[in-house]
Tab-separated table of C-alpha atoms and ligand atoms in Angstrom:
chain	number	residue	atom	x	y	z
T	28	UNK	CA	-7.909	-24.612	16.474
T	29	UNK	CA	-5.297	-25.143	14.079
T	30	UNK	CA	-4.799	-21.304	12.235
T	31	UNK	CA	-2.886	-20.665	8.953
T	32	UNK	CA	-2.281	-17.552	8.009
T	33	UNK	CA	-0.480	-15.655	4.855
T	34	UNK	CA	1.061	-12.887	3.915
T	35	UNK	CA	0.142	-11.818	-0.073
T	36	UNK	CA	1.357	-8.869	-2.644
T	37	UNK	CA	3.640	-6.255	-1.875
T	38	UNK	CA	5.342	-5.431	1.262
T	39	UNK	CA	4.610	-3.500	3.875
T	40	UNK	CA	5.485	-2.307	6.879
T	41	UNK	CA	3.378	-3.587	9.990
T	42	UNK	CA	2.968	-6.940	8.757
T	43	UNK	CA	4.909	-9.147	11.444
T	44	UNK	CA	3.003	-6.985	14.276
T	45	UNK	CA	0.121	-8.503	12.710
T	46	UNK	CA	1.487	-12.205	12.861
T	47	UNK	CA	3.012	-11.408	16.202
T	48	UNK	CA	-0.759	-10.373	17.392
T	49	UNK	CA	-2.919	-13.371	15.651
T	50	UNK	CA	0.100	-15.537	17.160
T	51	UNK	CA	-0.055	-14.175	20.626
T	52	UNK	CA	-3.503	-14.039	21.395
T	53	UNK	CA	-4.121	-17.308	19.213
T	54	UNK	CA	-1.574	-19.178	21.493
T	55	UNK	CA	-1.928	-17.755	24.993
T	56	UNK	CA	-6.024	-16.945	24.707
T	57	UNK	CA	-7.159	-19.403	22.685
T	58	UNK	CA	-4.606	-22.205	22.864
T	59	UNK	CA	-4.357	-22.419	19.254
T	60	UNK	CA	-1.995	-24.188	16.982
T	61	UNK	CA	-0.740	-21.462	14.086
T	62	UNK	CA	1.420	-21.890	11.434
T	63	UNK	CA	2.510	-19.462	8.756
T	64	UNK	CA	2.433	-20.254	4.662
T	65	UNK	CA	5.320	-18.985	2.757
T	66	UNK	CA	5.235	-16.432	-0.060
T	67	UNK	CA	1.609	-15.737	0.515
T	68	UNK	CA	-1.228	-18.033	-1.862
T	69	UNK	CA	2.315	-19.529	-3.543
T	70	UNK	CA	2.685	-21.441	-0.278
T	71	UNK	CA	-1.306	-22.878	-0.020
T	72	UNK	CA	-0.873	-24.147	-3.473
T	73	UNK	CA	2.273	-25.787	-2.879
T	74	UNK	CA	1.777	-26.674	1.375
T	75	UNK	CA	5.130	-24.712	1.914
T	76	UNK	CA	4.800	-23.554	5.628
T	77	UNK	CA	6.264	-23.227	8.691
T	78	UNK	CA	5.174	-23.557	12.545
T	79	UNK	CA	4.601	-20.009	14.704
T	80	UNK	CA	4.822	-19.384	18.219
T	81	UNK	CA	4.935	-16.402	20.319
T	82	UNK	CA	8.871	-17.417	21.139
T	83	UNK	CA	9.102	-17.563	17.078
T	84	UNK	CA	7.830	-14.238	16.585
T	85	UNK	CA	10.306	-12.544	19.375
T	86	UNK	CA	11.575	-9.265	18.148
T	87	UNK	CA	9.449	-8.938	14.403
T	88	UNK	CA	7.310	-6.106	16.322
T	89	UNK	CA	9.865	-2.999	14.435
T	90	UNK	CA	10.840	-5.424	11.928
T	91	UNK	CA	9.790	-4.353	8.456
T	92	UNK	CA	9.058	-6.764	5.579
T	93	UNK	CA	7.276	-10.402	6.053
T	94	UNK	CA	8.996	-13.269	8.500
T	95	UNK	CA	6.805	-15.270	6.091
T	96	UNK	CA	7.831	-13.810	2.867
T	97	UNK	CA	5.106	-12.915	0.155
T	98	UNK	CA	4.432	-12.935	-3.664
T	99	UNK	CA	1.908	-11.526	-6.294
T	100	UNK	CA	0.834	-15.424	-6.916
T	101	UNK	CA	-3.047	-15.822	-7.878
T	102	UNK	CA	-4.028	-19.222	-7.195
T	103	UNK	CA	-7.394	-18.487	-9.815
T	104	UNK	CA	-4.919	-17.993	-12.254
T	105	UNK	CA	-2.784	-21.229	-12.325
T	106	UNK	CA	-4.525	-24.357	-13.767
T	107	UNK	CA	-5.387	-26.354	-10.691
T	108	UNK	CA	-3.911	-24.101	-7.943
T	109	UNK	CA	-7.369	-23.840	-6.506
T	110	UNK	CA	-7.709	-27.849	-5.874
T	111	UNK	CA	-4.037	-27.851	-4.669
T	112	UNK	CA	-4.513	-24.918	-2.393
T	113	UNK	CA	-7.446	-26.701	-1.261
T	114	UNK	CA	-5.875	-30.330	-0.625
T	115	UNK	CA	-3.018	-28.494	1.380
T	116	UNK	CA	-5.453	-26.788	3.684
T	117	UNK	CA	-6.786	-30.313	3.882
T	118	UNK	CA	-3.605	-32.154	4.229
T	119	UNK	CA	-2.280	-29.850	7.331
T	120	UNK	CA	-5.819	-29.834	8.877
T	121	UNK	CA	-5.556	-25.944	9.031
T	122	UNK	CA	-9.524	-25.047	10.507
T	123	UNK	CA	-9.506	-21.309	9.352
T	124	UNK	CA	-7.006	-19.379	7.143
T	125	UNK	CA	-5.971	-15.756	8.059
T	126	UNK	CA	-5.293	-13.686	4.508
T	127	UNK	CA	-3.297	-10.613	5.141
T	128	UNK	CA	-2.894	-8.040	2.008
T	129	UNK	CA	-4.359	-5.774	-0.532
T	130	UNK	CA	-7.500	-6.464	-3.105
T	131	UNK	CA	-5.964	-8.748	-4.619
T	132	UNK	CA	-4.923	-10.766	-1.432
T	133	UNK	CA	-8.343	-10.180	0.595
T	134	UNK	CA	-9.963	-10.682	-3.344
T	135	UNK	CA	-8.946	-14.291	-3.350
T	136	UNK	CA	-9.997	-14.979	0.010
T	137	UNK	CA	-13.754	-13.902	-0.856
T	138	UNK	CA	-13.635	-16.184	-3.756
T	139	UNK	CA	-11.871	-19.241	-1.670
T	140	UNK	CA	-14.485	-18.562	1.124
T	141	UNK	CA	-17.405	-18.966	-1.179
T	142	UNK	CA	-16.129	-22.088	-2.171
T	143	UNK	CA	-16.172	-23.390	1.510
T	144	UNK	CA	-12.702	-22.319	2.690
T	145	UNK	CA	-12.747	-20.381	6.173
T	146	UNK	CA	-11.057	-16.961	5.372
T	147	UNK	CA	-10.558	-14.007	7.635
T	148	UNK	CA	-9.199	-10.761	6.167
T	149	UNK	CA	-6.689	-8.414	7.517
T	150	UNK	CA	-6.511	-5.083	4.965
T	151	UNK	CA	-2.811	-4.101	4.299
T	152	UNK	CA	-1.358	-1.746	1.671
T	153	UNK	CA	1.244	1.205	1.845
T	154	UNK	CA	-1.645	2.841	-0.712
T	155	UNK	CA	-4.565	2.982	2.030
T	156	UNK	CA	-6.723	2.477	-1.633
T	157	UNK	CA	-9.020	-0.510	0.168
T	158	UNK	CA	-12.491	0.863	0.788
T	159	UNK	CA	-13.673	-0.251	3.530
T	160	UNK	CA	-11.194	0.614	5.530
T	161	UNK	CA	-10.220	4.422	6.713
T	162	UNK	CA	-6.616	3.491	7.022
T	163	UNK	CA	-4.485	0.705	6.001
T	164	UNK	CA	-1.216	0.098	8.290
T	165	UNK	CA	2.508	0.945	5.720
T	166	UNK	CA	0.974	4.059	5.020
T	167	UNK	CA	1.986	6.202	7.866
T	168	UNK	CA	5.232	4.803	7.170
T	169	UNK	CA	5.167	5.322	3.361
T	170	UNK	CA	3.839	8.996	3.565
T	171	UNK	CA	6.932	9.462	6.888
T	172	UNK	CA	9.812	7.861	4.368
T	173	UNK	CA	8.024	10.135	1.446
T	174	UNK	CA	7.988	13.481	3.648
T	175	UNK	CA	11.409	13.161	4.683
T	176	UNK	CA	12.386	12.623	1.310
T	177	UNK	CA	10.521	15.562	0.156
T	178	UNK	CA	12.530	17.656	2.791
T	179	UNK	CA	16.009	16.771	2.107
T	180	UNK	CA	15.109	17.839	-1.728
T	181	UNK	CA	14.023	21.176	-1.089
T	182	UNK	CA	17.760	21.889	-0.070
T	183	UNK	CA	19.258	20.862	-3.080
T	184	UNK	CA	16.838	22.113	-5.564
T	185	UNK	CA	17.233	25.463	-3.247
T	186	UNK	CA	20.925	25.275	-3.434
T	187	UNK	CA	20.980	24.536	-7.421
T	188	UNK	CA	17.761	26.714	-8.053
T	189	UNK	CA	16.219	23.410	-9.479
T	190	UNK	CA	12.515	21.901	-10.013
T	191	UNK	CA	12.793	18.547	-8.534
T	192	UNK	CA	10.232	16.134	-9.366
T	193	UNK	CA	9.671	13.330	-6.766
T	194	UNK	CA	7.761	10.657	-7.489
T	195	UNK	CA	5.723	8.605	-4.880
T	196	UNK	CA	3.858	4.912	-5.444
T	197	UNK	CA	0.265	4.429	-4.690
T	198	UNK	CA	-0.707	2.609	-7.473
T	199	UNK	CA	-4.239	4.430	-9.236
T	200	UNK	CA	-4.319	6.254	-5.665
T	201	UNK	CA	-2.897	9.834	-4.961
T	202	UNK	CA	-3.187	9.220	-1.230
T	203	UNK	CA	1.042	9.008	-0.309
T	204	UNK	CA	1.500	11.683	-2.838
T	205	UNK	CA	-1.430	14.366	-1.177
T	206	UNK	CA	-0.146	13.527	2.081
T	207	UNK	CA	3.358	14.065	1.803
T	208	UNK	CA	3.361	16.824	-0.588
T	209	UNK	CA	1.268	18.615	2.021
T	210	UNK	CA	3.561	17.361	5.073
T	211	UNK	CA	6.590	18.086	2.928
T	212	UNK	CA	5.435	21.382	1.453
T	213	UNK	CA	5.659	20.946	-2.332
T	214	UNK	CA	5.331	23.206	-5.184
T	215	UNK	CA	2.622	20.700	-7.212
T	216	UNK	CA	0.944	17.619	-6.169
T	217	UNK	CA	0.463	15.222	-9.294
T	218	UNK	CA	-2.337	12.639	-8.636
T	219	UNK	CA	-4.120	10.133	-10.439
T	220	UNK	CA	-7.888	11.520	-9.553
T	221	UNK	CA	-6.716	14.962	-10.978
T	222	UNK	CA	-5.781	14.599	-14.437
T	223	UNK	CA	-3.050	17.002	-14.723
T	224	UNK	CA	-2.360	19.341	-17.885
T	225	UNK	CA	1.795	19.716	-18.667
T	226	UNK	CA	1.425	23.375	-19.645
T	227	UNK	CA	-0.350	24.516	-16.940
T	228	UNK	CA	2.132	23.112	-14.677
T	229	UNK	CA	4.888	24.542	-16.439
T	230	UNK	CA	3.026	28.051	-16.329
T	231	UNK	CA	2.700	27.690	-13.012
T	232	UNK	CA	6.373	26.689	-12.054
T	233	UNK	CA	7.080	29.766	-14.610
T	234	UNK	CA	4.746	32.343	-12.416
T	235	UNK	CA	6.762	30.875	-9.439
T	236	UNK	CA	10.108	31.393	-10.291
T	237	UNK	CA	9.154	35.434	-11.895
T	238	UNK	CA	8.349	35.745	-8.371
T	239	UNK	CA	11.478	34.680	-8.033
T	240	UNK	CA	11.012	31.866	-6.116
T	241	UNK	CA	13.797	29.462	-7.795
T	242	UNK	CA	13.351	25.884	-6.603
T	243	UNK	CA	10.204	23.826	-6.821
T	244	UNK	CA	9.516	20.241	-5.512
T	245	UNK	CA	6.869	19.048	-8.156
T	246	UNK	CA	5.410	15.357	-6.110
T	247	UNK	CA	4.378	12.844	-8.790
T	248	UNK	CA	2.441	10.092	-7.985
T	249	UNK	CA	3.313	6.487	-10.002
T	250	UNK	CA	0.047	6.562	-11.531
T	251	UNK	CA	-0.891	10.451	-12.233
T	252	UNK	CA	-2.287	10.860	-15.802
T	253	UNK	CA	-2.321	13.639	-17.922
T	254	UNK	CA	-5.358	15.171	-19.723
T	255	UNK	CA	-6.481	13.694	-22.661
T	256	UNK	CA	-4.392	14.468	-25.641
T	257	UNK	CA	-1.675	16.515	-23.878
T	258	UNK	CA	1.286	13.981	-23.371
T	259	UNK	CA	1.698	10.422	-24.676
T	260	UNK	CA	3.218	7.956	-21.731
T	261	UNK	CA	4.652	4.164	-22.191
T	262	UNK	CA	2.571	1.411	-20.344
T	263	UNK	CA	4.479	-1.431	-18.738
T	264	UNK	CA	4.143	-5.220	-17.710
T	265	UNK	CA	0.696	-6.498	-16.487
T	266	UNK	CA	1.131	-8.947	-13.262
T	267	UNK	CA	-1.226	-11.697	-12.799
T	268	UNK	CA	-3.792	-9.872	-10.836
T	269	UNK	CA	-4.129	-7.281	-14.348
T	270	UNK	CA	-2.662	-4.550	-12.813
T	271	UNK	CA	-0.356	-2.600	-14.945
T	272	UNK	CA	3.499	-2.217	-13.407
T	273	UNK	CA	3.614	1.713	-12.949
T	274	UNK	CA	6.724	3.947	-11.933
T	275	UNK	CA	8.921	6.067	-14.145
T	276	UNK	CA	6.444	8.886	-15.127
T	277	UNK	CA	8.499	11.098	-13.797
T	278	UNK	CA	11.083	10.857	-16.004
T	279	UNK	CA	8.715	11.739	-18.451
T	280	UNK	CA	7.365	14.976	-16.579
T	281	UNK	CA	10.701	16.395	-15.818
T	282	UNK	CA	11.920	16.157	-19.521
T	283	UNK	CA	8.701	18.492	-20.881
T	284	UNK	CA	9.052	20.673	-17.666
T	285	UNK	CA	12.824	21.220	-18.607
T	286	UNK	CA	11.714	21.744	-22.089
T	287	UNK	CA	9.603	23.997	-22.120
T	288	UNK	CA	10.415	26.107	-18.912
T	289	UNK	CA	14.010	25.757	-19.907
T	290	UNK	CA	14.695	25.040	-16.145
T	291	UNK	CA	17.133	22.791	-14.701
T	292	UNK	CA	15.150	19.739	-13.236
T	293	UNK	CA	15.871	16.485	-11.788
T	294	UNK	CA	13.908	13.176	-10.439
T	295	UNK	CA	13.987	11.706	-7.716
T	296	UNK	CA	11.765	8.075	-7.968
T	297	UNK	CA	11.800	6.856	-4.205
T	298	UNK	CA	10.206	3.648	-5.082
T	299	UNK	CA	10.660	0.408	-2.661
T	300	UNK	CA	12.081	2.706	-0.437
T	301	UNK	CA	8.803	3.544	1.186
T	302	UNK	CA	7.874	0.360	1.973
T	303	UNK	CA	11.013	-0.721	3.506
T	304	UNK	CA	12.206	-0.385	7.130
T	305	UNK	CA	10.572	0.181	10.229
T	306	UNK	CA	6.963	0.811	11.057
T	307	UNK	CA	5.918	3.804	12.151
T	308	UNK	CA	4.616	3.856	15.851
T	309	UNK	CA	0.949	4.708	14.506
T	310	UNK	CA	1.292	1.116	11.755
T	311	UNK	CA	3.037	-1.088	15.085
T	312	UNK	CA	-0.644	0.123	16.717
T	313	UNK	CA	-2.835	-0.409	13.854
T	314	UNK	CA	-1.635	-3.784	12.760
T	315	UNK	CA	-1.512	-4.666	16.184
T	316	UNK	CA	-5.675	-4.220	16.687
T	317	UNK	CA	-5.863	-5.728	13.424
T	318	UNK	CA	-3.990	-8.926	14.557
T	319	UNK	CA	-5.711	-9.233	17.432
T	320	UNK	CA	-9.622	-8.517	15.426
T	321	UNK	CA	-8.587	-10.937	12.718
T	322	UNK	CA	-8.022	-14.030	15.484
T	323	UNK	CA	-11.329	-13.017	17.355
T	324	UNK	CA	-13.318	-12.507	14.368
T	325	UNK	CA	-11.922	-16.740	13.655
T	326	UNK	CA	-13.139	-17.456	17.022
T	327	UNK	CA	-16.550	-15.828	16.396
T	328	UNK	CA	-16.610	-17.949	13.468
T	329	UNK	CA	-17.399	-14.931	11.097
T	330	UNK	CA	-15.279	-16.095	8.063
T	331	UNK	CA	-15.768	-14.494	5.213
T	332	UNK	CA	-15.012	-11.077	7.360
T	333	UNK	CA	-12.050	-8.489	7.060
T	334	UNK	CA	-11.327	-6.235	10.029
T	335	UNK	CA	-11.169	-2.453	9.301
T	336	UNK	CA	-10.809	0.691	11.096
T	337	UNK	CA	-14.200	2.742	10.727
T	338	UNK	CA	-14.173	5.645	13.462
T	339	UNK	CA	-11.912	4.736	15.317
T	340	UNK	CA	-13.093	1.465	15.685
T	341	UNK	CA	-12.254	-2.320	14.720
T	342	UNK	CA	-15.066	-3.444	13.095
T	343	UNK	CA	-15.788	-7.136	10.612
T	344	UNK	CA	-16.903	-6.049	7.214
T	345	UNK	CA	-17.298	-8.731	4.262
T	346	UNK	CA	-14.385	-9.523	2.441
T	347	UNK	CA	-16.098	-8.482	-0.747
T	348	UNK	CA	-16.837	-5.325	0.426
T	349	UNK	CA	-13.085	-4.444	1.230
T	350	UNK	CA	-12.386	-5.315	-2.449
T	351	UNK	CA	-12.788	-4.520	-6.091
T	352	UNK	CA	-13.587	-0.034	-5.644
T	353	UNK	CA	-10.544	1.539	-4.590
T	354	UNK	CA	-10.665	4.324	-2.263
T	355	UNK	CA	-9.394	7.021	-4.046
T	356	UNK	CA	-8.485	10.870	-2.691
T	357	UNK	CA	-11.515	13.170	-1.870
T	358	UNK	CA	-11.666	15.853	-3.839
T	359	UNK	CA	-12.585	18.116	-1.886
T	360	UNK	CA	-9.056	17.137	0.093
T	361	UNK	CA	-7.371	18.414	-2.885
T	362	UNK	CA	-8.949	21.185	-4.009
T	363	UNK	CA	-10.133	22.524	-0.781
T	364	UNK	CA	-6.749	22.329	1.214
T	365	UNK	CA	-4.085	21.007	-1.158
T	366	UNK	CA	-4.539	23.317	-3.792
T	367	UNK	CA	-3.997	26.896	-1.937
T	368	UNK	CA	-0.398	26.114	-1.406
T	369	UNK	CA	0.311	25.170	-4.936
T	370	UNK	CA	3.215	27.279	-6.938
T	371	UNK	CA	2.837	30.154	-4.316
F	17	F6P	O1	0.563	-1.750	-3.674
F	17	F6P	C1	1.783	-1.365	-3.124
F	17	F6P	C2	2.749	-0.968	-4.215
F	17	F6P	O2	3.951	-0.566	-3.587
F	17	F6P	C3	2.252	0.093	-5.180
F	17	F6P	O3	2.325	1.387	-4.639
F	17	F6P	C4	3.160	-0.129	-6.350
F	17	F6P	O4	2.602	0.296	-7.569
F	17	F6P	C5	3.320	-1.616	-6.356
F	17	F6P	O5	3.044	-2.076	-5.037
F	17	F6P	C6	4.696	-2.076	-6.775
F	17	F6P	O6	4.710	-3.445	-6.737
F	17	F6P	P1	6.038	-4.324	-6.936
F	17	F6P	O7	6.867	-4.176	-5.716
F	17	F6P	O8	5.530	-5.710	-7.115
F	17	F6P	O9	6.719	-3.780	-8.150
């Protein structure tokens, strides 16, 4: 068979073992032909690819990033990028496309499959927000990055007897920012599932330091929301899946806890940072069985499929199923375990 596969949305570490899996077992198992779009759906509209081999894919097993490269484009968004994306699939005689990204990646593939295009999904995000799915590879990375982050700030805000606010990403998800607050010890855990209330937080920083516990790490996740009515927040740029560009609310959060704990406090935003770099050893393995499930699950000719990790296991699930609800944090995670270490 001739495969294609793509690499959509953000970044994220693990994706080249993937491509280095679909590539090795496509080539050596199956004797298939695979070739790589660039920029993710950007690349199907305009037939901008490039040939893969296993030789090609030689040392991208640590390498972070995409060897492909990858965008936020939305073929269902530009007027006639689903005929073009079509004709190129056409033109290069590509028999099944492998998809490789987030809801909005995996959410274009369900719609291209039930036009007649063979798609095969392969879950990826640094949020591990996709449902059907218990883990997404990036995120062990992104919650490693965040933890050792979190560590190196307790000793300065020890040093300076300072709140430091860190803020994680995870889009609408409080996932990186529960599970390295709780790796990395902090103070407060802001998440988007827990609408949090500015005074209490302050009162509780306030309680900490009478104790006379002076430094606080306070983790903010990019898309934690206050209670209704308690703070007012900017909202930013919408990209052309809807989704609203988050990030900064930390800046926000540290300026009322200053206020009105009259404590010194500083942000730290770590942004791209945790989804740059090297995989962890625990993404390398996931992506790796994901790779490898994505080019059987072409071979079993079950398109319309993602692969996804359900106890333990690598099991096909339908593409729409793996889209549209996010998996957000249990609360019973938060409450039940996070929650005892808070301001102690
Ligand atoms: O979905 C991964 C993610 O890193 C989110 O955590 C974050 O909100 C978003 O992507 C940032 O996207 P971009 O790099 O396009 O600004």
């Amino acid at each position: 068979m001739r495969i294609a596969m793509l690499t959509g949305g953000g970044d994220c570490p693990g994706l080249n073992a993937v491509m280095r899996a679909i590539v090795r077992k496509g080539e050596r198992v199956f004797d298939d032909e695979l070739v790589g779009f660039i920029d993710g759906w950007r690349g199907v509209i305009d037939g901008e690819h490039k040939p893969l081999s296993v030789e090609a894919m030689r040392g991208s097993l640590p390498r972070g990033g995409t060897l492909l490269g990858t965008s936020r484009t939305n073929p269902f968004k530009i007027e006639g990028g689903v005929d073009k994306a079509r004709q190129s699939l056409e033109d290069l005689e590509i028999d099944a496309l492998i998809a490789i990204g987030g809801d909005d990646t995996l959410g274009v593939a369900a719609k291209l499959f039930d036009l007649g295009i063979k798609t095969v999904g392969v879950p990826k995000t640094i949020d591990n927000d996709l449902s059907a799915t218990e883990m997404t590879f990036g995120f062990d990375t992104a919650v490693q990055i965040a933890t050792e982050a979190i560590d190196r700030l307790h000793t300065t805000a020890e040093s300076h007897h300072r709140v430091l606010v860190c803020e994680v990403m995870g889009r609408h998800a409080g996932h990186i920012a529960l599970w390295s607050g709780i790796a990395g010890g902090a103070t407060m855990i802001l998440i988007p599932e827990e609408p949090f209330d500015i005074q209490a937080v302050c009162d509780a920083l306030t309680r900490r330091h009478e104790k006379g516990n002076f430094a606080s790490i306070v983790v903010v996740a990019e898309g934690a929301v206050p209670k209704e009515g308690t703070m007012s927040l900017v909202s930013g740029e919408v990209d052309q899946f809807g989704h609203v560009r988050l990030g900064g609310i930390s800046n926000v959060i540290a300026a009322e806890i200053e206020e009105r704990t009259g404590y010194e406090t500083r942000v730290s935003i770590l942004g791209h940072i945790q989804r740059g770099g090297t995989p962890t050893a625990f993404d390398r393995v996931l992506a790796t069985r994901f790779g490898i499930g994505a080019i059987d699950a072409v071979h079993d000719g079950e398109f319309g499929t993602m692969v996804a990790l359900q106890a333990g296991q690598i099991v096909r699930v339908p593409l729409t199923e793996g889209v549209g609800q996010p998996k957000l944090v249990d609360p019973d995670f938060y409450h039940g375990v996070a929650e005892y270490f808070f301001a102690g």
